[in-house]
Amino acid sequence: MVKSVTANYKLAVPQYYKGNIQLLLPVCLLEPMKADVALVVTKSNDGKYYQGNTCLTLDMAYNNARLIARPNSDWLNVREGK
């Protein structure tokens, strides 16, 4: 996942939660190129690493991300039935 985000920064979608900016990252479980859930990661206090906190459904991730701005990432905009 690190290589994917490094190659395409648009994969990491920001969300605002309890005064912090977190990143939403796609997790593909069933099909290699189709996100099933979004992993929520937060930067550590020392800024050296990111810690995974929880997973959200794609609908939950989309709703949280659009509070900051319209999500500009294909994996989050292509939700089942939307």
mmCIF file of C-alpha atoms in Angstrom:
data_model
loop_
_atom_site.group_PDB
_atom_site.id
_atom_site.type_symbol
_atom_site.label_atom_id
_atom_site.label_comp_id
_atom_site.label_asym_id
_atom_site.label_seq_id
_atom_site.Cartn_x
_atom_site.Cartn_y
_atom_site.Cartn_z
ATOM 1 C CA MET A 1 0.000 0.000 0.000
ATOM 2 C CA VAL A 2 2.873 2.390 0.740
ATOM 3 C CA LYS A 3 4.183 2.012 -2.813
ATOM 4 C CA SER A 4 0.710 2.629 -4.241
ATOM 5 C CA VAL A 5 0.193 5.815 -2.233
ATOM 6 C CA THR A 6 3.711 6.996 -3.031
ATOM 7 C CA ALA A 7 3.066 6.463 -6.741
ATOM 8 C CA ASN A 8 -0.375 8.121 -6.634
ATOM 9 C CA TYR A 9 -0.934 10.580 -3.796
ATOM 10 C CA LYS A 10 -4.647 10.833 -4.697
ATOM 11 C CA LEU A 11 -5.196 7.389 -3.165
ATOM 12 C CA ALA A 12 -4.907 8.944 0.302
ATOM 13 C CA VAL A 13 -8.104 10.900 0.957
ATOM 14 C CA PRO A 14 -8.185 13.262 3.979
ATOM 15 C CA GLN A 15 -10.921 13.290 6.591
ATOM 16 C CA TYR A 16 -11.367 15.457 9.693
ATOM 17 C CA TYR A 17 -12.091 13.676 12.981
ATOM 18 C CA LYS A 18 -11.961 15.062 16.532
ATOM 19 C CA GLY A 19 -9.652 17.937 15.654
ATOM 20 C CA ASN A 20 -7.241 15.861 13.562
ATOM 21 C CA ILE A 21 -6.720 15.221 9.889
ATOM 22 C CA GLN A 22 -6.643 11.517 9.112
ATOM 23 C CA LEU A 23 -6.092 9.723 5.824
ATOM 24 C CA LEU A 24 -8.385 7.171 4.245
ATOM 25 C CA LEU A 25 -6.622 4.442 2.272
ATOM 26 C CA PRO A 26 -8.264 1.825 0.065
ATOM 27 C CA VAL A 27 -8.165 -1.814 1.154
ATOM 28 C CA CYS A 28 -8.899 -4.374 -1.558
ATOM 29 C CA LEU A 29 -9.962 -7.708 -0.089
ATOM 30 C CA LEU A 30 -12.010 -9.506 -2.741
ATOM 31 C CA GLU A 31 -10.742 -8.041 -6.009
ATOM 32 C CA PRO A 32 -7.236 -6.591 -6.519
ATOM 33 C CA MET A 33 -8.322 -3.287 -8.080
ATOM 34 C CA LYS A 34 -11.616 -2.669 -6.228
ATOM 35 C CA ALA A 35 -11.660 -1.183 -2.728
ATOM 36 C CA ASP A 36 -13.874 -2.971 -0.219
ATOM 37 C CA VAL A 37 -13.229 -0.794 2.840
ATOM 38 C CA ALA A 38 -11.223 2.292 3.769
ATOM 39 C CA LEU A 39 -8.433 2.066 6.328
ATOM 40 C CA VAL A 40 -8.248 5.145 8.568
ATOM 41 C CA VAL A 41 -4.675 6.135 9.440
ATOM 42 C CA THR A 42 -3.359 8.893 11.707
ATOM 43 C CA LYS A 43 0.140 10.366 11.760
ATOM 44 C CA SER A 44 2.067 9.753 14.968
ATOM 45 C CA ASN A 45 2.888 12.646 17.291
ATOM 46 C CA ASP A 46 6.554 12.536 16.278
ATOM 47 C CA GLY A 47 5.571 12.398 12.595
ATOM 48 C CA LYS A 48 7.643 9.308 11.846
ATOM 49 C CA TYR A 49 4.881 6.842 11.025
ATOM 50 C CA TYR A 50 1.163 6.384 10.418
ATOM 51 C CA GLN A 51 -1.002 4.174 12.592
ATOM 52 C CA GLY A 52 -4.073 2.350 11.343
ATOM 53 C CA ASN A 53 -7.053 3.080 13.580
ATOM 54 C CA THR A 54 -10.103 1.432 12.066
ATOM 55 C CA CYS A 55 -11.824 0.520 8.826
ATOM 56 C CA LEU A 56 -14.871 2.267 7.406
ATOM 57 C CA THR A 57 -17.346 1.224 4.768
ATOM 58 C CA LEU A 58 -16.937 3.126 1.510
ATOM 59 C CA ASP A 59 -20.155 5.062 2.146
ATOM 60 C CA MET A 60 -18.958 6.113 5.605
ATOM 61 C CA ALA A 61 -15.549 7.094 4.214
ATOM 62 C CA TYR A 62 -17.120 9.123 1.398
ATOM 63 C CA ASN A 63 -19.393 11.006 3.825
ATOM 64 C CA ASN A 64 -16.487 11.785 6.166
ATOM 65 C CA ALA A 65 -14.162 12.855 3.346
ATOM 66 C CA ARG A 66 -16.652 15.212 1.730
ATOM 67 C CA LEU A 67 -16.795 17.281 4.931
ATOM 68 C CA ILE A 68 -13.368 18.652 3.939
ATOM 69 C CA ALA A 69 -13.746 18.715 0.154
ATOM 70 C CA ARG A 70 -15.238 16.714 -2.669
ATOM 71 C CA PRO A 71 -13.227 13.465 -2.740
ATOM 72 C CA ASN A 72 -11.020 13.433 -5.818
ATOM 73 C CA SER A 73 -10.126 9.757 -5.792
ATOM 74 C CA ASP A 74 -11.524 7.110 -8.109
ATOM 75 C CA TRP A 75 -11.583 4.330 -5.524
ATOM 76 C CA LEU A 76 -13.811 6.333 -3.180
ATOM 77 C CA ASN A 77 -16.102 7.790 -5.825
ATOM 78 C CA VAL A 78 -16.855 4.418 -7.425
ATOM 79 C CA ARG A 79 -19.095 2.927 -4.754
ATOM 80 C CA GLU A 80 -21.452 0.056 -5.412
ATOM 81 C CA GLY A 81 -24.718 1.338 -6.822
ATOM 82 C CA LYS A 82 -23.688 5.026 -6.788
#
